[in-house]
Coordinates of C-alpha atoms and ligand atoms in Angstrom, one line a residue:
M1 CA 41.0 -20.8 29.9
P2 CA 38.2 -23.3 29.0
T3 CA 36.7 -22.5 25.5
L4 CA 33.2 -22.3 26.9
L5 CA 34.2 -19.7 29.5
R6 CA 36.1 -17.8 26.8
K7 CA 32.9 -17.9 24.6
K8 CA 30.7 -16.7 27.5
I9 CA 33.1 -13.8 28.2
F10 CA 33.1 -12.8 24.5
V11 CA 29.3 -12.9 24.3
L12 CA 28.9 -11.0 27.5
F13 CA 31.5 -8.4 26.2
T14 CA 29.6 -8.1 22.9
V15 CA 26.2 -7.7 24.6
F16 CA 27.8 -5.1 27.0
L17 CA 29.4 -3.2 24.1
F18 CA 26.0 -3.3 22.2
L19 CA 24.1 -2.0 25.2
F20 CA 26.7 0.6 26.0
L21 CA 26.7 2.0 22.4
Q22 CA 22.9 1.8 22.4
T23 CA 22.7 4.0 25.5
T24 CA 25.6 6.4 24.8
C25 CA 24.8 7.1 21.2
K26 CA 21.1 7.3 21.8
N27 CA 19.4 9.0 18.9
K28 CA 16.5 10.9 20.3
N29 CA 14.8 11.3 16.9
P30 CA 14.8 8.2 14.8
S31 CA 17.0 9.2 11.8
P32 CA 15.5 8.9 8.4
V33 CA 16.3 5.6 6.9
T34 CA 19.9 5.5 5.7
A35 CA 22.2 2.8 4.4
E36 CA 24.7 3.4 7.3
K37 CA 26.1 0.1 8.5
P38 CA 27.9 0.5 11.8
D39 CA 30.6 -2.1 12.6
I40 CA 28.8 -2.9 15.9
L41 CA 26.1 -4.7 13.9
E42 CA 28.6 -7.0 12.2
E43 CA 30.0 -7.9 15.6
L44 CA 26.5 -8.5 16.9
V45 CA 25.8 -10.9 14.0
A46 CA 29.0 -12.7 14.7
S47 CA 27.8 -13.2 18.3
M48 CA 24.4 -14.6 17.3
T49 CA 23.5 -18.3 17.3
L50 CA 22.0 -19.8 14.2
A51 CA 18.6 -19.9 15.9
E52 CA 18.8 -16.2 16.8
K53 CA 19.8 -15.4 13.2
I54 CA 17.0 -17.4 11.6
G55 CA 14.6 -15.9 14.2
Q56 CA 15.4 -12.4 12.8
M57 CA 14.6 -13.7 9.3
T58 CA 11.1 -14.8 10.4
Q59 CA 8.0 -12.7 10.3
A60 CA 4.8 -14.0 11.7
E61 CA 1.2 -12.7 11.6
R62 CA 0.0 -11.3 14.9
Q63 CA -2.8 -14.0 15.1
D64 CA -0.3 -16.8 14.6
I65 CA 1.8 -16.3 17.7
T66 CA 1.1 -17.0 21.4
D67 CA 2.7 -15.5 24.5
G68 CA 6.4 -16.5 24.7
D69 CA 6.9 -17.3 21.0
I70 CA 8.8 -14.0 20.3
R71 CA 11.1 -14.6 23.2
K72 CA 11.6 -18.3 22.6
Y73 CA 12.3 -18.0 18.8
A74 CA 13.7 -14.5 18.9
L75 CA 11.3 -13.5 16.0
G76 CA 12.4 -10.5 14.0
S77 CA 9.1 -9.2 12.9
I78 CA 5.3 -9.4 13.4
L79 CA 2.8 -8.1 11.0
S80 CA -0.9 -7.3 10.6
G81 CA -2.4 -8.7 7.4
G82 CA -5.1 -6.6 5.9
G83 CA -7.8 -6.0 8.5
S84 CA -5.9 -7.8 11.3
T85 CA -6.5 -5.4 14.2
P86 CA -6.5 -5.6 18.0
A87 CA -9.9 -6.3 19.6
Y88 CA -10.4 -2.6 20.3
N89 CA -9.3 -0.8 17.1
T90 CA -8.0 2.3 18.9
P91 CA -4.5 3.9 18.9
G92 CA -4.2 2.9 22.6
S93 CA -4.9 -0.7 21.9
W94 CA -2.5 -0.8 18.9
V95 CA 0.3 0.8 21.0
A96 CA -0.3 -1.7 23.9
M97 CA -0.3 -4.7 21.5
I98 CA 2.8 -3.7 19.7
N99 CA 4.7 -2.6 22.8
G100 CA 3.8 -6.0 24.2
F101 CA 5.5 -7.7 21.3
V102 CA 8.5 -5.4 21.5
K103 CA 8.9 -5.9 25.3
E104 CA 8.9 -9.6 24.8
S105 CA 11.6 -9.3 22.2
L106 CA 13.7 -7.2 24.6
E107 CA 13.7 -10.1 27.0
T108 CA 15.7 -12.3 24.5
R109 CA 19.4 -12.9 25.1
L110 CA 20.4 -10.1 22.8
G111 CA 17.3 -7.9 23.2
I112 CA 16.9 -7.1 19.5
P113 CA 13.5 -5.5 19.2
V114 CA 10.9 -6.9 16.9
I115 CA 9.7 -4.7 14.1
Y116 CA 5.9 -4.4 13.4
G117 CA 4.7 -3.9 9.9
L118 CA 1.4 -3.5 8.0
D119 CA -0.2 -2.1 4.9
A120 CA -0.7 1.6 5.6
V121 CA -1.1 2.2 1.8
H122 CA -3.4 5.2 1.8
G123 CA -3.4 6.4 5.4
N124 CA -3.0 4.1 8.4
S125 CA -5.8 2.2 6.8
N126 CA -6.2 -0.7 9.3
A127 CA -6.9 1.7 12.1
A128 CA -10.5 2.7 12.7
N129 CA -11.2 6.4 12.1
A130 CA -7.8 7.1 10.6
T131 CA -7.5 9.7 7.8
I132 CA -7.8 7.8 4.5
F133 CA -6.3 9.4 1.5
P134 CA -7.1 8.8 -2.2
H135 CA -5.5 5.5 -3.4
N136 CA -2.5 5.9 -5.6
V137 CA -4.5 6.1 -8.8
G138 CA -6.0 9.3 -7.5
L139 CA -2.6 10.7 -6.5
G140 CA -1.4 9.7 -9.9
A141 CA -4.2 11.8 -11.4
I142 CA -2.8 14.8 -9.6
A143 CA 0.6 14.2 -11.1
A144 CA -0.7 13.6 -14.6
G145 CA -2.0 17.1 -14.4
N146 CA 1.0 18.7 -12.6
I147 CA 4.0 16.6 -11.5
E148 CA 5.0 19.1 -8.8
K149 CA 1.5 19.1 -7.4
G150 CA 1.5 15.4 -7.5
A151 CA 4.8 15.1 -5.7
A152 CA 3.6 17.4 -3.0
A153 CA 0.4 15.4 -2.5
S154 CA 2.3 12.2 -2.3
Y155 CA 4.8 13.5 0.2
T156 CA 2.0 15.0 2.4
A157 CA 0.0 11.8 2.3
G158 CA 3.1 9.9 3.3
L159 CA 4.0 12.3 6.1
I160 CA 0.5 12.2 7.6
T161 CA 0.2 8.4 7.1
A162 CA 3.5 8.1 9.0
K163 CA 2.3 10.3 11.9
E164 CA -1.0 8.3 12.2
M165 CA 1.0 5.0 12.1
L166 CA 3.3 6.2 14.9
A167 CA 0.3 7.3 16.8
C168 CA -0.6 3.6 16.9
G169 CA 3.0 2.4 17.5
V170 CA 3.5 1.2 13.9
R171 CA 6.9 2.0 12.4
W172 CA 6.9 0.1 9.1
T173 CA 4.5 0.1 6.1
F174 CA 4.5 -2.2 3.1
A175 CA 4.2 0.8 0.7
P176 CA 4.5 2.3 -1.8
V177 CA 3.7 0.2 -4.8
L178 CA 6.2 1.0 -7.5
G179 CA 4.6 -1.2 -10.2
I180 CA 3.6 0.5 -13.4
A181 CA 0.1 -0.8 -14.3
E182 CA -0.1 -1.3 -18.1
D183 CA -3.3 -3.3 -18.3
V184 CA -6.3 -1.9 -16.3
R185 CA -7.8 -5.5 -16.0
W186 CA -5.2 -5.9 -13.2
G187 CA -6.9 -5.9 -9.8
R188 CA -4.1 -3.8 -8.3
T189 CA -4.2 -1.0 -10.9
Y190 CA -5.4 1.4 -8.2
E191 CA -2.4 0.7 -6.0
S192 CA -0.2 1.9 -8.9
Y193 CA 0.1 5.6 -9.6
S194 CA 0.0 5.4 -13.3
E195 CA 0.9 3.7 -16.6
N196 CA 3.7 6.3 -16.9
A197 CA 7.0 5.3 -15.3
D198 CA 8.1 8.9 -14.7
I199 CA 5.0 9.6 -12.6
V200 CA 5.5 6.4 -10.7
S201 CA 9.1 7.3 -9.9
V202 CA 8.3 10.8 -8.7
M203 CA 5.2 9.8 -6.7
G204 CA 7.0 6.7 -5.2
V205 CA 10.0 8.7 -4.1
N206 CA 7.9 11.4 -2.5
A207 CA 5.8 8.8 -0.7
I208 CA 9.0 7.3 0.7
K209 CA 10.3 10.7 1.7
G210 CA 7.1 11.7 3.4
L211 CA 6.8 8.4 5.3
Q212 CA 10.5 8.5 6.4
D213 CA 10.4 12.2 7.3
G214 CA 7.4 11.4 9.3
G215 CA 9.5 8.8 11.2
A216 CA 8.2 5.6 9.6
A217 CA 9.9 3.2 7.2
A218 CA 8.8 2.4 3.7
C219 CA 8.9 -0.9 1.8
M220 CA 9.1 -0.7 -2.0
K221 CA 6.9 -3.2 -3.7
H222 CA 6.4 -5.5 -5.7
F223 CA 9.6 -6.0 -7.5
L224 CA 9.5 -6.6 -10.5
G225 CA 7.1 -6.6 -13.5
E226 CA 3.8 -6.9 -11.5
G227 CA 2.1 -4.5 -13.9
Q228 CA 3.4 -6.2 -17.1
T229 CA 1.9 -9.6 -16.7
V230 CA 0.1 -11.2 -19.7
N231 CA -3.5 -10.0 -19.8
G232 CA -3.0 -8.0 -16.6
R233 CA -3.4 -11.2 -14.5
N234 CA -2.4 -10.6 -10.8
Q235 CA 0.6 -12.8 -9.9
G236 CA 0.8 -13.8 -13.5
N237 CA 3.8 -13.9 -15.9
A238 CA 5.6 -10.9 -17.5
L239 CA 7.6 -11.5 -20.7
L240 CA 10.4 -9.0 -20.4
D241 CA 13.7 -8.8 -22.2
R242 CA 16.5 -6.7 -20.8
E243 CA 15.1 -3.6 -22.4
G244 CA 11.7 -4.3 -21.0
I245 CA 13.2 -4.7 -17.5
E246 CA 15.2 -1.4 -17.9
R247 CA 12.0 0.3 -18.8
I248 CA 10.3 -0.5 -15.4
L249 CA 13.4 -0.1 -13.2
P250 CA 13.5 3.7 -12.8
P251 CA 11.0 3.9 -9.9
Y252 CA 13.1 1.4 -8.0
R253 CA 16.4 3.1 -8.8
A254 CA 14.8 6.4 -7.6
A255 CA 13.4 4.8 -4.4
I256 CA 16.8 3.3 -3.5
N257 CA 18.4 6.7 -3.9
A258 CA 15.7 8.1 -1.7
G259 CA 16.8 5.8 1.1
A260 CA 14.2 3.0 1.0
L261 CA 15.7 0.1 2.9
S262 CA 13.1 -2.6 2.5
L263 CA 11.6 -4.2 -0.6
M264 CA 9.0 -6.8 -1.3
P265 CA 9.2 -9.0 -4.4
S266 CA 6.2 -9.7 -6.5
F267 CA 4.2 -12.9 -6.5
S268 CA 4.4 -12.7 -10.2
S269 CA 7.0 -14.2 -12.5
V270 CA 9.4 -12.8 -15.1
N271 CA 9.8 -15.0 -18.2
G272 CA 8.4 -17.9 -16.2
I273 CA 10.6 -17.5 -13.1
K274 CA 8.8 -16.6 -9.9
M275 CA 10.2 -13.4 -8.6
H276 CA 10.6 -14.9 -5.1
Q277 CA 13.2 -17.3 -6.4
N278 CA 14.7 -15.1 -9.1
K279 CA 18.4 -14.8 -8.0
E280 CA 19.3 -12.9 -11.2
L281 CA 16.9 -10.1 -10.4
L282 CA 16.9 -10.1 -6.6
T283 CA 20.6 -10.5 -6.0
D284 CA 22.6 -9.9 -9.2
L285 CA 20.5 -6.9 -10.4
L286 CA 18.8 -5.4 -7.3
K287 CA 21.5 -6.0 -4.6
G288 CA 24.4 -6.1 -7.0
E289 CA 24.1 -3.7 -10.0
M290 CA 21.6 -1.4 -8.3
G291 CA 23.4 -1.4 -5.0
F292 CA 20.3 -2.0 -2.8
K293 CA 21.6 -2.2 0.8
G294 CA 18.3 -2.8 2.5
F295 CA 16.6 -6.1 3.0
I296 CA 14.0 -8.1 1.0
I297 CA 10.8 -9.2 2.9
S298 CA 8.8 -11.9 1.1
D299 CA 5.1 -11.4 0.3
W300 CA 2.3 -13.2 2.1
D301 CA 3.3 -16.9 2.3
A302 CA 4.8 -16.4 -1.2
I303 CA 7.4 -19.1 -0.6
S304 CA 4.7 -21.8 -0.5
Q305 CA 3.5 -20.5 -3.9
L306 CA 6.9 -21.3 -5.6
T307 CA 6.7 -24.1 -8.1
G308 CA 8.4 -27.5 -7.6
G309 CA 9.6 -29.4 -4.5
N310 CA 8.5 -29.3 -0.9
Y311 CA 8.4 -26.3 1.4
K312 CA 12.0 -26.9 2.4
A313 CA 13.2 -26.9 -1.2
K314 CA 11.2 -23.7 -1.8
I315 CA 12.8 -22.0 1.2
A316 CA 16.2 -22.8 -0.1
R317 CA 15.5 -21.4 -3.5
A318 CA 14.0 -18.2 -2.1
V319 CA 16.7 -17.5 0.5
N320 CA 19.5 -18.3 -1.8
A321 CA 17.9 -16.1 -4.4
G322 CA 18.1 -13.1 -2.0
V323 CA 15.0 -13.1 0.2
D324 CA 16.2 -12.0 3.6
M325 CA 13.0 -12.2 5.8
V326 CA 10.0 -14.4 5.2
M327 CA 6.4 -13.4 5.8
A328 CA 5.6 -16.9 7.0
T329 CA 1.9 -16.5 7.4
N330 CA -1.1 -18.8 7.2
G331 CA -0.8 -20.4 10.6
R332 CA 1.7 -20.9 13.5
N333 CA 3.0 -24.1 11.9
M334 CA 4.0 -22.2 8.8
W335 CA 6.5 -20.0 10.5
M336 CA 7.7 -22.8 12.8
D337 CA 8.3 -25.0 9.8
F338 CA 10.1 -22.1 8.2
I339 CA 12.5 -22.0 11.1
K340 CA 12.9 -25.7 11.3
N341 CA 13.6 -26.1 7.6
L342 CA 15.9 -23.2 7.2
T343 CA 18.0 -24.4 10.2
A344 CA 18.3 -27.8 8.5
L345 CA 19.2 -26.2 5.2
V346 CA 22.1 -24.3 6.8
E347 CA 23.3 -27.3 8.7
E348 CA 23.2 -29.3 5.5
G349 CA 25.2 -26.6 3.7
I350 CA 22.4 -26.0 1.2
V351 CA 22.0 -22.4 2.4
P352 CA 25.4 -20.9 3.2
V353 CA 26.0 -19.3 6.6
S354 CA 27.3 -16.3 4.7
R355 CA 23.8 -15.8 3.1
I356 CA 22.2 -16.0 6.5
D357 CA 24.7 -13.5 7.9
D358 CA 24.1 -11.1 5.0
A359 CA 20.3 -11.3 5.5
V360 CA 20.5 -10.7 9.3
L361 CA 22.9 -7.8 8.9
R362 CA 20.6 -6.2 6.3
I363 CA 17.7 -6.6 8.7
L364 CA 19.6 -5.2 11.7
R365 CA 20.9 -2.3 9.6
F366 CA 17.3 -1.5 8.7
K367 CA 16.2 -1.6 12.4
Q368 CA 19.1 0.5 13.4
S369 CA 18.6 3.1 10.7
I370 CA 14.9 3.6 11.6
G371 CA 15.8 4.2 15.2
L372 CA 14.2 1.0 16.5
L373 CA 17.3 -0.2 18.3
D374 CA 17.6 3.1 20.1
N375 CA 13.9 3.7 20.8
P376 CA 12.1 0.4 20.6
L377 CA 9.0 1.3 22.5
T378 CA 6.2 3.8 21.8
N379 CA 5.7 6.1 24.9
N380 CA 2.0 6.8 24.3
A381 CA -0.7 6.6 21.7
G382 CA -1.3 9.7 19.5
Q383 CA -4.2 11.1 17.6
I384 CA -5.5 9.9 14.3
G385 CA -8.2 11.2 11.9
T386 CA -7.7 14.8 13.2
T387 CA -9.6 17.7 11.7
E388 CA -6.4 19.1 10.4
N389 CA -5.3 15.8 8.7
R390 CA -8.8 15.4 7.2
S391 CA -8.9 18.9 5.8
I392 CA -5.5 18.2 4.2
A393 CA -6.7 15.0 2.7
R394 CA -9.9 16.7 1.5
K395 CA -7.8 19.2 -0.5
I396 CA -5.9 16.4 -2.0
V397 CA -9.2 14.8 -3.1
T398 CA -10.1 18.0 -4.9
E399 CA -6.8 17.9 -6.8
S400 CA -7.3 14.3 -7.8
L401 CA -10.6 14.7 -9.6
V402 CA -10.6 14.5 -13.4
L403 CA -13.3 16.4 -15.3
L404 CA -13.7 14.3 -18.5
R405 CA -16.9 15.9 -19.9
N406 CA -18.7 19.2 -19.1
E407 CA -21.3 20.0 -21.8
K408 CA -22.4 23.6 -21.8
N409 CA -20.4 24.1 -18.6
V410 CA -23.1 22.5 -16.5
I411 CA -20.8 22.2 -13.5
A412 CA -20.6 26.0 -13.2
K413 CA -24.4 26.2 -13.1
L414 CA -24.6 23.8 -10.1
P415 CA -24.7 26.6 -7.4
S416 CA -27.7 28.1 -9.1
Y417 CA -29.8 24.9 -9.0
K418 CA -32.4 24.7 -6.3
R419 CA -33.7 21.1 -6.8
I420 CA -30.9 18.6 -6.7
L421 CA -31.3 14.8 -6.9
V422 CA -28.4 12.7 -5.8
T423 CA -28.4 9.0 -6.8
G424 CA -26.3 5.9 -6.7
Q425 CA -25.0 3.6 -3.9
G426 CA -21.6 5.4 -4.0
A427 CA -23.1 8.7 -3.1
N428 CA -23.6 7.7 0.5
D429 CA -21.0 5.0 1.0
I430 CA -17.6 5.6 2.8
G431 CA -16.5 2.1 2.1
M432 CA -17.0 2.5 -1.7
Q433 CA -15.1 5.8 -1.6
C434 CA -12.2 4.1 0.1
G435 CA -12.0 0.8 -1.8
G436 CA -9.8 -2.1 -0.8
W437 CA -7.1 -2.0 1.9
T438 CA -9.4 -0.1 4.2
I439 CA -10.2 -1.4 7.7
T440 CA -10.3 -4.9 6.1
W441 CA -8.2 -6.4 3.3
Q442 CA -11.0 -6.3 0.6
G443 CA -12.8 -3.2 2.0
N444 CA -16.5 -3.1 2.4
H445 CA -19.6 -1.1 1.5
G446 CA -21.2 1.2 4.1
R447 CA -20.0 3.4 6.9
T448 CA -16.9 1.4 7.6
T449 CA -15.0 4.2 9.3
A450 CA -15.4 7.9 10.0
G451 CA -15.5 10.3 7.1
T452 CA -17.7 12.4 4.9
T453 CA -19.7 10.9 2.1
I454 CA -20.3 12.6 -1.3
L455 CA -23.9 13.2 -0.4
E456 CA -23.0 14.7 3.0
G457 CA -20.5 17.0 1.2
I458 CA -23.2 18.1 -1.3
R459 CA -25.8 18.7 1.4
E460 CA -23.1 20.8 3.2
A461 CA -22.2 22.8 0.1
A462 CA -25.7 23.3 -1.4
K463 CA -27.3 24.8 1.7
D464 CA -29.8 26.9 -0.3
A465 CA -31.0 24.0 -2.5
S466 CA -33.2 21.0 -1.7
V467 CA -31.2 17.9 -2.0
T468 CA -33.0 14.6 -2.5
Y469 CA -31.3 11.2 -2.2
A470 CA -32.6 8.2 -4.0
Q471 CA -30.0 5.4 -4.3
D472 CA -31.8 3.7 -7.2
G473 CA -32.8 7.0 -8.9
K474 CA -36.5 6.3 -8.4
T475 CA -38.4 9.2 -6.9
N476 CA -41.2 11.6 -7.7
G477 CA -40.3 15.1 -8.3
I478 CA -39.0 17.7 -10.6
F479 CA -35.3 18.4 -10.5
D480 CA -32.9 21.0 -11.9
V481 CA -30.0 18.5 -12.0
V482 CA -29.1 14.9 -11.1
I483 CA -25.8 14.0 -9.6
A484 CA -25.4 10.2 -10.2
V485 CA -22.6 8.3 -8.5
I486 CA -21.6 5.0 -10.1
G487 CA -18.6 2.8 -9.8
E488 CA -16.9 -0.4 -8.5
D489 CA -17.4 -2.4 -5.4
P490 CA -14.4 -2.5 -3.1
Y491 CA -11.8 -5.1 -3.8
A492 CA -8.1 -5.9 -3.4
E493 CA -5.6 -7.9 -5.4
T494 CA -6.8 -10.8 -7.5
Q495 CA -10.4 -10.2 -6.5
G496 CA -10.2 -7.1 -8.7
D497 CA -8.8 -8.9 -11.8
R498 CA -11.0 -8.8 -14.9
T499 CA -10.6 -11.0 -17.9
D500 CA -12.4 -8.6 -20.2
N501 CA -14.4 -5.3 -20.0
I502 CA -14.8 -3.5 -16.7
N503 CA -18.5 -2.8 -17.2
L504 CA -20.8 -0.8 -15.1
H505 CA -22.9 -2.8 -12.6
M506 CA -26.4 -3.5 -13.7
F507 CA -27.6 -1.6 -10.6
D508 CA -25.9 1.5 -12.0
I509 CA -27.2 1.0 -15.5
D510 CA -30.7 0.7 -14.2
M511 CA -30.3 3.7 -11.9
L512 CA -29.0 5.8 -14.9
K513 CA -32.0 4.8 -17.0
E514 CA -34.2 6.1 -14.2
V515 CA -32.4 9.5 -13.9
Y516 CA -32.5 10.1 -17.7
K517 CA -36.3 10.3 -17.3
Y518 CA -36.1 13.5 -15.3
N519 CA -35.1 15.4 -18.5
C520 CA -32.6 17.6 -16.7
P521 CA -28.8 17.7 -16.8
V522 CA -27.0 14.5 -15.4
I523 CA -23.6 14.8 -13.8
V524 CA -22.0 11.4 -13.4
I525 CA -19.3 10.8 -10.8
M526 CA -17.3 7.5 -11.0
L527 CA -15.8 5.8 -8.0
S528 CA -13.3 3.3 -9.4
G529 CA -9.8 1.9 -9.1
R530 CA -9.3 2.4 -12.8
P531 CA -11.0 3.5 -16.1
M532 CA -14.2 1.5 -16.4
T533 CA -15.3 0.5 -20.0
I534 CA -18.3 2.7 -20.5
G535 CA -18.6 2.4 -24.3
D536 CA -20.8 5.3 -25.5
E537 CA -22.9 5.6 -22.4
Y538 CA -21.1 8.8 -21.5
L539 CA -23.0 10.5 -24.4
N540 CA -26.0 10.6 -22.1
W541 CA -24.1 12.4 -19.5
D542 CA -23.9 16.2 -19.4
A543 CA -20.8 16.0 -17.2
F544 CA -18.5 13.2 -16.1
I545 CA -16.0 13.2 -13.3
A546 CA -13.5 10.5 -12.4
A547 CA -13.1 10.5 -8.6
W548 CA -11.1 7.3 -8.4
L549 CA -11.0 6.0 -4.8
P550 CA -10.9 9.3 -2.8
G551 CA -10.8 7.9 0.7
T552 CA -12.8 9.2 3.7
E553 CA -12.9 12.8 2.6
G554 CA -15.7 12.7 0.0
G555 CA -16.5 16.3 0.8
G556 CA -13.7 17.2 -1.5
I557 CA -15.9 16.3 -4.4
A558 CA -18.6 18.7 -3.4
D559 CA -15.9 21.4 -3.0
M560 CA -15.2 21.0 -6.7
L561 CA -18.8 20.9 -7.8
F562 CA -19.9 24.0 -5.9
T563 CA -17.0 26.3 -6.2
D564 CA -15.4 27.7 -9.3
L565 CA -12.0 25.9 -8.7
N566 CA -10.4 24.6 -11.8
F567 CA -10.1 20.9 -12.2
T568 CA -6.3 20.1 -12.4
G569 CA -6.4 16.3 -12.3
R570 CA -5.8 14.4 -15.5
T571 CA -6.3 10.7 -16.2
P572 CA -3.2 8.7 -15.2
Y573 CA -4.3 5.8 -17.4
T574 CA -5.4 5.5 -21.0
W575 CA -9.2 5.3 -21.0
R576 CA -10.7 3.0 -23.6
K577 CA -14.4 2.4 -24.5
T578 CA -13.7 -1.3 -24.2
I579 CA -10.7 -3.3 -23.2
K580 CA -8.1 -3.0 -26.1
G581 CA -10.8 -0.9 -27.9
E582 CA -11.0 2.7 -29.1
I583 CA -9.4 5.3 -26.9
L584 CA -12.0 7.5 -25.3
Y585 CA -9.7 9.7 -23.2
P586 CA -5.9 9.5 -23.8
F587 CA -3.4 9.4 -20.9
G588 CA -3.1 12.9 -19.4
Y589 CA -6.6 14.0 -20.6
G590 CA -8.9 16.1 -18.5
L591 CA -10.8 19.4 -18.7
T592 CA -10.0 22.4 -16.5
K593 CA -13.7 23.5 -16.4
Ligands
GLC1 C1 -0.5 -9.1 0.3 C2 0.0 -8.2 -0.8 C3 1.1 -7.3 -0.3 C4 0.9 -7.0 1.2 C5 1.1 -8.3 2.0 C6 0.8 -8.1 3.5 O1 -0.8 -10.4 -0.3 O2 0.5 -8.8 -2.0 O3 1.1 -6.1 -1.1 O4 1.9 -6.1 1.7 O5 0.2 -9.3 1.5 O6 -0.5 -7.8 3.7

């Protein structure tokens, strides 16, 4: 029998077998991610052409593809970068967009569905009017006070995030961050839970369990040493000996045991070697010693960032180091060049076919274990930002607040005050409450999405009092108390890096000078991704609360101010007066009332 005919019969048999198994062993509920690797997938890989295999290893940004690309190149994944949303940012539009991509992938020869991913890092935070939870720094504050309470909050936030992702047809999030931030000058400190490895392990594992019990898939990131770079520089270099590496591995070991089956390397370097080409850490340690059975997805165009050689040479180093799927973003040519170059590298024997097969099998195993092969399409859009989800998030906000100062128990007197002045841009700013990775990559000031501001919460809680708002603190009147909200502008990643002190904005300093003139108690609330360096300014404050980046449910702050609930949050980071200076509040500090 002619070889070609024999080949065609084998391929047809494999496809039939795959489709038969897909229909007969239909799994109604996507199973939580497991490391199960059915033989059928090995046979499927064996039946794939090189082009189909490399297609699976390619992830393109939704704006960098045109109709037909997914089908023609058998692309494995599409993503939304931060803030990359369908024209109408509604669950229905998200579902229609993603189903469109999936349907196109089902029309390929083997019909392997494309997987859609994005950064749902504190709620489904690209989606308008989704429930936005406190960023990880706030969740870490819960854990620093009570690890069980923190675990529960992390699990719940993950579970609801998953449900609001699935309501939009999104199955995979690039979260949680398992980095251990050890220098608060790092712009991604708020994406980390804490400087304490145990807290990061427990919180990361529970985030993963919540996401996966909610039917979504997690992606541990950014492996390894992102929080240990010199001077806290984002994407910088971490000097780590074996002991130093062992010290920051526990969160990843725990996450692997919790069933996480995707991982993103860090842009940063360890001992001068970029993580995305670090074979010793990605393959020998992670996949070998630690037994990671999932797949490695690169960070945003991180291959281009590698040092030395052209794009083709960088691809070879990254894929041979253990990267399985490449986030080939920054334009359509980028992912097309990735495909072209990797194909050439395999044909030239520089990247072994066995490495390609291993990468593709890992990707297919991931898709199979999250139920994507069995149920690739989303039937209909669901609800996001529901009253129930928001009230749960609001309770988590109350648990995340850290009371750092409360002279003469002024907080307890708040309900008795009749003339309240609220000041500061952050008092009436959903965007500032949420920080980066909210609706857009960097986040923005203003009413960027549905939610409750701190001021709205106070007005709601202090019904018998007159509540005046003056953003700059300037107003006429006599007041019993001032609630002044200060903090950081929204930012993400390197935009948040600081080379030295994280000082208060001049606007806030001027506003505080105004409010001191009223000669009444001043309660300061700080919205920030990390401890800001306040020197001795706090001595002018009668009370001081760290609210971190609480998300859309700012009402949770008023709940703590106007009820006699105990403050259970504690600072997840050492708080210094100045960078590297005197410790003001040690890790784990906080008052109960
Ligand atoms: C970013 C981040 C990473 C994120 C990815 C996709 O640069 O480093 O955390 O998941 O790109 O948005």
